[in-house]
mmCIF file of C-alpha atoms and ligand atoms in Angstrom:
data_model
loop_
_atom_site.group_PDB
_atom_site.id
_atom_site.type_symbol
_atom_site.label_atom_id
_atom_site.label_comp_id
_atom_site.label_asym_id
_atom_site.label_seq_id
_atom_site.Cartn_x
_atom_site.Cartn_y
_atom_site.Cartn_z
ATOM 1 C CA UNK G 6 21.448 -4.759 -26.062
ATOM 2 C CA UNK G 7 21.173 -0.969 -26.085
ATOM 3 C CA UNK G 8 21.477 1.093 -22.934
ATOM 4 C CA UNK G 9 18.122 2.566 -23.944
ATOM 5 C CA UNK G 10 16.513 -0.891 -23.700
ATOM 6 C CA UNK G 11 17.535 -1.174 -20.061
ATOM 7 C CA UNK G 12 16.035 2.255 -19.407
ATOM 8 C CA UNK G 13 12.794 1.042 -20.954
ATOM 9 C CA UNK G 14 12.794 -2.018 -18.699
ATOM 10 C CA UNK G 15 13.237 0.229 -15.651
ATOM 11 C CA UNK G 16 10.455 2.512 -16.750
ATOM 12 C CA UNK G 17 8.151 -0.462 -17.423
ATOM 13 C CA UNK G 18 8.902 -1.767 -13.964
ATOM 14 C CA UNK G 19 8.111 1.531 -12.292
ATOM 15 C CA UNK G 20 4.861 1.863 -14.307
ATOM 16 C CA UNK G 21 3.785 -1.603 -13.189
ATOM 17 C CA UNK G 22 4.532 -0.729 -9.560
ATOM 18 C CA UNK G 23 2.571 2.525 -9.843
ATOM 19 C CA UNK G 24 -0.449 0.676 -11.264
ATOM 20 C CA UNK G 25 -0.391 -1.834 -8.376
ATOM 21 C CA UNK G 26 -0.317 1.026 -5.856
ATOM 22 C CA UNK G 27 -3.254 2.753 -7.519
ATOM 23 C CA UNK G 28 -5.264 -0.457 -7.426
ATOM 24 C CA UNK G 29 -4.479 -0.877 -3.710
ATOM 25 C CA UNK G 30 -5.747 2.682 -3.019
ATOM 26 C CA UNK G 31 -9.174 1.780 -4.392
ATOM 27 C CA UNK G 32 -9.149 -1.446 -2.367
ATOM 28 C CA UNK G 33 -8.417 0.453 0.883
ATOM 29 C CA UNK G 34 -11.394 2.756 0.414
ATOM 30 C CA UNK G 35 -13.687 -0.192 -0.231
ATOM 31 C CA UNK G 36 -12.542 -1.968 2.924
ATOM 32 C CA UNK G 37 -13.239 1.221 4.959
ATOM 33 C CA UNK G 38 -16.864 0.981 3.811
ATOM 34 C CA UNK G 39 -16.991 -2.711 4.748
ATOM 35 C CA UNK G 40 -15.801 -1.925 8.291
ATOM 36 C CA UNK G 41 -18.429 0.785 8.797
ATOM 37 C CA UNK G 42 -21.134 -1.460 7.369
ATOM 38 C CA UNK G 43 -20.140 -4.210 9.806
ATOM 39 C CA UNK G 44 -20.604 -1.809 12.764
ATOM 40 C CA UNK G 45 -23.943 -0.686 11.311
ATOM 41 C CA UNK G 46 -25.176 -4.278 11.094
ATOM 42 C CA UNK G 47 -24.313 -4.862 14.761
ATOM 43 C CA UNK G 48 -26.035 -1.618 15.772
ATOM 44 C CA UNK G 49 -29.140 -2.499 13.743
ATOM 45 C CA UNK G 50 -29.458 -5.814 15.605
ATOM 46 C CA UNK G 51 -29.192 -3.964 18.939
ATOM 47 C CA UNK G 52 -31.849 -1.507 17.775
ATOM 48 C CA UNK G 53 -34.284 -4.267 16.758
ATOM 49 C CA UNK G 54 -33.801 -6.172 20.034
ATOM 50 C CA UNK G 55 -34.285 -3.038 22.134
ATOM 51 C CA UNK G 56 -37.420 -2.157 20.176
ATOM 52 C CA UNK G 57 -38.939 -5.563 20.974
ATOM 53 C CA UNK G 58 -37.949 -5.239 24.645
ATOM 54 C CA UNK G 59 -39.467 -1.750 24.805
ATOM 55 C CA UNK G 60 -42.771 -2.986 23.377
ATOM 56 C CA UNK G 61 -42.923 -5.826 25.929
ATOM 57 C CA UNK G 62 -42.142 -3.439 28.811
ATOM 58 C CA UNK G 63 -44.808 -0.982 27.696
ATOM 59 C CA UNK G 64 -47.315 -3.869 27.735
ATOM 60 C CA UNK G 65 -46.144 -4.816 31.283
ATOM 61 C CA UNK G 66 -46.554 -1.283 32.527
ATOM 62 C CA UNK G 67 -50.094 -1.176 31.117
ATOM 63 C CA UNK G 68 -50.834 -4.456 32.921
ATOM 64 C CA UNK G 69 -49.446 -3.006 36.156
ATOM 65 C CA UNK G 70 -51.663 0.041 35.750
ATOM 66 C CA UNK G 71 -54.696 -2.204 35.239
ATOM 67 C CA UNK G 72 -53.774 -4.150 38.399
ATOM 68 C CA UNK G 73 -53.353 -0.912 40.385
ATOM 69 C CA UNK G 74 -56.785 0.281 39.296
ATOM 70 C CA UNK G 75 -58.314 -3.140 40.077
ATOM 71 C CA UNK G 76 -56.877 -3.220 43.616
ATOM 72 C CA UNK G 77 -57.686 0.459 44.210
ATOM 73 C CA UNK G 78 -61.343 -0.317 43.507
ATOM 74 C CA UNK G 79 -61.257 -3.297 45.917
ATOM 75 C CA UNK G 80 -59.562 -1.089 48.486
ATOM 76 C CA UNK G 81 -62.093 1.723 48.340
ATOM 77 C CA UNK G 82 -65.145 -0.565 48.253
ATOM 78 C CA UNK G 83 -63.766 -2.402 51.311
ATOM 79 C CA UNK G 84 -63.277 0.934 53.051
ATOM 80 C CA UNK G 85 -66.882 1.926 52.307
ATOM 81 C CA UNK G 86 -68.190 -1.418 53.578
ATOM 82 C CA UNK G 87 -66.310 -1.035 56.839
ATOM 83 C CA UNK G 88 -68.769 1.621 58.072
ATOM 84 C CA UNK G 89 -71.700 -0.840 57.901
ATOM 85 C CA UNK G 90 -70.095 -3.782 59.712
ATOM 86 C CA UNK G 91 -70.893 -4.771 63.265
ATOM 87 C CA UNK G 92 -69.212 -8.016 64.346
ATOM 88 C CA UNK G 93 -65.566 -8.065 65.224
ATOM 89 C CA UNK G 94 -64.962 -11.013 62.883
ATOM 90 C CA UNK G 95 -66.474 -9.128 59.923
ATOM 91 C CA UNK G 96 -64.358 -6.057 60.695
ATOM 92 C CA UNK G 97 -61.139 -8.035 60.997
ATOM 93 C CA UNK G 98 -61.717 -9.990 57.764
ATOM 94 C CA UNK G 99 -62.458 -6.758 55.906
ATOM 95 C CA UNK G 100 -59.323 -5.178 57.379
ATOM 96 C CA UNK G 101 -57.341 -8.104 55.950
ATOM 97 C CA UNK G 102 -58.859 -7.430 52.512
ATOM 98 C CA UNK G 103 -57.975 -3.728 52.810
ATOM 99 C CA UNK G 104 -54.394 -4.546 53.843
ATOM 100 C CA UNK G 105 -53.985 -7.079 51.030
ATOM 101 C CA UNK G 106 -55.250 -4.608 48.452
ATOM 102 C CA UNK G 107 -52.777 -2.000 49.760
ATOM 103 C CA UNK G 108 -49.898 -4.505 49.504
ATOM 104 C CA UNK G 109 -50.854 -5.325 45.899
ATOM 105 C CA UNK G 110 -51.159 -1.643 44.976
ATOM 106 C CA UNK G 111 -47.679 -0.943 46.414
ATOM 107 C CA UNK G 112 -46.255 -3.959 44.607
ATOM 108 C CA UNK G 113 -47.583 -2.877 41.189
ATOM 109 C CA UNK G 114 -46.630 0.747 41.761
ATOM 110 C CA UNK G 115 -43.025 -0.273 42.482
ATOM 111 C CA UNK G 116 -42.999 -2.581 39.489
ATOM 112 C CA UNK G 117 -44.302 0.302 37.348
ATOM 113 C CA UNK G 118 -41.538 2.628 38.556
ATOM 114 C CA UNK G 119 -38.854 0.021 37.808
ATOM 115 C CA UNK G 120 -40.290 -0.503 34.323
ATOM 116 C CA UNK G 121 -40.273 3.256 33.709
ATOM 117 C CA UNK G 122 -36.517 3.295 34.420
ATOM 118 C CA UNK G 123 -35.873 0.384 32.058
ATOM 119 C CA UNK G 124 -38.043 1.982 29.369
ATOM 120 C CA UNK G 125 -36.287 5.326 29.569
ATOM 121 C CA UNK G 126 -32.914 3.537 29.342
ATOM 122 C CA UNK G 127 -34.067 1.567 26.276
ATOM 123 C CA UNK G 128 -35.401 4.712 24.651
ATOM 124 C CA UNK G 129 -31.940 6.262 25.089
ATOM 125 C CA UNK G 130 -30.300 3.196 23.480
ATOM 126 C CA UNK G 131 -32.735 3.418 20.543
ATOM 127 C CA UNK G 132 -32.089 7.134 20.130
ATOM 128 C CA UNK G 133 -28.290 6.626 20.100
ATOM 129 C CA UNK G 134 -28.488 3.687 17.699
ATOM 130 C CA UNK G 135 -30.657 5.699 15.290
ATOM 131 C CA UNK G 136 -28.209 8.627 15.442
ATOM 132 C CA UNK G 137 -25.304 6.266 14.748
ATOM 133 C CA UNK G 138 -27.087 4.564 11.848
ATOM 134 C CA UNK G 139 -27.965 7.890 10.225
ATOM 135 C CA UNK G 140 -24.448 9.334 10.732
ATOM 136 C CA UNK G 141 -22.632 6.227 9.508
ATOM 137 C CA UNK G 142 -24.856 6.015 6.432
ATOM 138 C CA UNK G 143 -23.813 9.573 5.637
ATOM 139 C CA UNK G 144 -20.127 8.587 6.045
ATOM 140 C CA UNK G 145 -20.589 5.660 3.662
ATOM 141 C CA UNK G 146 -22.216 7.933 1.085
ATOM 142 C CA UNK G 147 -19.358 10.420 1.418
ATOM 143 C CA UNK G 148 -16.694 7.727 0.992
ATOM 144 C CA UNK G 149 -18.572 6.319 -1.999
ATOM 145 C CA UNK G 150 -18.699 9.676 -3.706
ATOM 146 C CA UNK G 151 -14.998 10.222 -2.890
ATOM 147 C CA UNK G 152 -14.241 6.838 -4.429
ATOM 148 C CA UNK G 153 -16.248 7.687 -7.526
ATOM 149 C CA UNK G 154 -14.354 10.944 -7.922
ATOM 150 C CA UNK G 155 -10.877 9.629 -7.132
ATOM 151 C CA UNK G 156 -11.537 6.358 -8.971
ATOM 152 C CA UNK G 157 -12.170 8.392 -12.012
ATOM 153 C CA UNK G 158 -8.735 9.998 -11.657
ATOM 154 C CA UNK G 159 -7.108 6.712 -10.664
ATOM 155 C CA UNK G 160 -8.653 4.829 -13.571
ATOM 156 C CA UNK G 161 -7.546 7.573 -15.996
ATOM 157 C CA UNK G 162 -4.073 7.402 -14.524
ATOM 158 C CA UNK G 163 -3.965 3.620 -14.885
ATOM 159 C CA UNK G 164 -5.158 3.916 -18.500
ATOM 160 C CA UNK G 165 -2.421 6.435 -19.344
ATOM 161 C CA UNK G 166 0.229 4.246 -17.748
ATOM 162 C CA UNK G 167 -1.041 1.163 -19.581
ATOM 163 C CA UNK G 168 -0.847 2.843 -22.964
ATOM 164 C CA UNK G 169 2.679 3.988 -22.130
ATOM 165 C CA UNK G 170 3.464 0.358 -21.224
ATOM 166 C CA UNK G 171 2.256 -0.968 -24.580
ATOM 167 C CA UNK G 172 4.267 1.676 -26.424
ATOM 168 C CA UNK G 173 7.438 0.786 -24.497
ATOM 169 C CA UNK G 174 6.769 -2.942 -24.804
ATOM 170 C CA UNK G 175 6.575 -2.769 -28.581
ATOM 171 C CA UNK G 176 10.023 -1.175 -28.760
ATOM 172 C CA UNK G 177 11.798 -4.062 -27.000
ATOM 173 C CA UNK G 178 12.848 -7.472 -28.407
ATOM 174 C CA UNK G 179 10.118 -10.084 -27.816
ATOM 175 C CA UNK G 180 12.397 -12.465 -25.899
ATOM 176 C CA UNK G 181 13.281 -9.766 -23.391
ATOM 177 C CA UNK G 182 9.694 -8.608 -22.951
ATOM 178 C CA UNK G 183 8.538 -12.208 -22.481
ATOM 179 C CA UNK G 184 11.144 -12.740 -19.779
ATOM 180 C CA UNK G 185 10.271 -9.398 -18.118
ATOM 181 C CA UNK G 186 6.540 -10.156 -18.103
ATOM 182 C CA UNK G 187 7.118 -13.650 -16.764
ATOM 183 C CA UNK G 188 9.227 -12.276 -13.877
ATOM 184 C CA UNK G 189 6.681 -9.501 -13.187
ATOM 185 C CA UNK G 190 3.834 -12.015 -13.046
ATOM 186 C CA UNK G 191 5.637 -13.863 -10.207
ATOM 187 C CA UNK G 192 4.689 -10.861 -8.049
ATOM 188 C CA UNK G 193 7.886 -10.788 -5.986
ATOM 189 C CA UNK G 194 8.067 -7.701 -3.718
ATOM 190 C CA UNK G 195 11.565 -6.978 -5.067
ATOM 191 C CA UNK G 196 10.287 -6.972 -8.643
ATOM 192 C CA UNK G 197 11.743 -8.445 -11.859
ATOM 193 C CA UNK G 198 14.947 -6.374 -12.024
ATOM 194 C CA UNK G 199 18.212 -6.364 -10.133
ATOM 195 C CA UNK G 200 21.666 -4.760 -10.193
ATOM 196 C CA UNK G 201 25.153 -5.885 -9.333
ATOM 197 C CA UNK G 202 26.611 -4.543 -6.096
ATOM 198 C CA UNK G 203 30.185 -3.212 -5.816
ATOM 199 C CA UNK G 204 31.205 -6.618 -4.475
ATOM 200 C CA UNK G 205 29.762 -8.356 -7.602
ATOM 201 C CA UNK G 206 26.715 -9.805 -5.861
ATOM 202 C CA UNK G 207 23.127 -9.755 -7.100
ATOM 203 C CA UNK G 208 21.419 -6.945 -5.189
ATOM 204 C CA UNK G 209 18.195 -8.963 -4.819
ATOM 205 C CA UNK G 210 19.406 -12.449 -3.863
ATOM 206 C CA UNK G 211 23.103 -12.031 -3.045
ATOM 207 C CA UNK G 212 24.315 -14.468 -5.722
ATOM 208 C CA UNK G 213 28.015 -13.894 -6.519
ATOM 209 C CA UNK G 214 28.618 -13.220 -10.223
ATOM 210 C CA UNK G 215 31.790 -14.022 -12.097
ATOM 211 C CA UNK G 216 34.017 -11.018 -12.895
ATOM 212 C CA UNK G 217 33.848 -11.618 -16.636
ATOM 213 C CA UNK G 218 30.051 -11.650 -16.525
ATOM 214 C CA UNK G 219 30.061 -8.440 -14.514
ATOM 215 C CA UNK G 220 32.202 -6.637 -17.082
ATOM 216 C CA UNK G 221 30.088 -7.962 -19.963
ATOM 217 C CA UNK G 222 27.032 -6.461 -18.289
ATOM 218 C CA UNK G 223 28.557 -3.269 -16.958
ATOM 219 C CA UNK G 224 30.802 -2.412 -19.910
ATOM 220 C CA UNK G 225 29.158 -4.048 -22.932
ATOM 221 C CA UNK G 226 25.528 -3.756 -21.780
ATOM 222 C CA UNK G 227 25.072 -7.514 -22.247
ATOM 223 C CA UNK G 228 21.639 -8.942 -21.436
ATOM 224 C CA UNK G 229 21.861 -11.422 -18.577
ATOM 225 C CA UNK G 230 19.678 -12.804 -15.857
ATOM 226 C CA UNK G 231 20.885 -13.705 -12.360
ATOM 227 C CA UNK G 232 21.592 -17.432 -11.938
ATOM 228 C CA UNK G 233 20.418 -17.207 -8.353
ATOM 229 C CA UNK G 234 17.033 -15.526 -8.770
ATOM 230 C CA UNK G 235 16.393 -15.258 -12.541
ATOM 231 C CA UNK G 236 16.012 -11.457 -12.360
ATOM 232 C CA UNK G 237 17.123 -9.322 -15.293
ATOM 233 C CA UNK G 238 20.382 -7.563 -14.425
ATOM 234 C CA UNK G 239 20.411 -3.833 -15.178
ATOM 235 C CA UNK G 240 23.842 -2.186 -15.516
ATOM 236 C CA UNK G 241 24.638 0.235 -12.674
ATOM 237 C CA UNK G 242 25.109 3.163 -15.029
ATOM 238 C CA UNK G 243 21.512 2.951 -16.321
ATOM 239 C CA UNK G 244 19.488 5.561 -14.512
ATOM 240 C CA UNK G 245 15.772 5.990 -14.647
ATOM 241 C CA UNK G 246 13.940 8.306 -12.209
HETATM 242 ZN ZN1 ZN M 4 19.760 -12.722 -8.013
#
């Protein structure tokens, strides 16, 4: 094995890692949009419910107004009648009607005032929800256009790295590339490559390597994988990046 081949393996590994990172960047942006959309959905439900409540309360206030006008008429016609009455019984029964009408008018006036408070509160909720929905839609559009722009760069970057990968791949022996790709596909966070530490252990899994194997790798650039973790062992003197 040539020292150059080990360099290629290191470069391939770092290209693969860079591609994964770029793909994660796109994923992060998309999940930001999902989060905002989730909040928007909740806000839209609140808006719809408040709208329905507002409509019902406006109907109630109209009913209260109709009741007030009905009892006001009763009240004033009873007042007019009171001038023409003679017997004490007639006067007292009319007075009861007048008092009752007054009680009803007060009741519906109070109810109307309470409804006005609720309505103005609901109108505020609707206004805020509409502002939020408009603002968050704008944010989503901005993120989407950012993604389109940066995706373009990211996708170009990934393409460049992939063509570099196929160039490098073609310059290595098939058996080595097959092993490298198999180890990469396992998706271990530590990757497919390892080195030997000064105490002759595998850097990734700690497996202790025999001295003769260590010198074959470090001095003769022999191709070996770790018996503990299968990773390809790169000699310490091979530097890339
Ligand atoms: Zn190992």
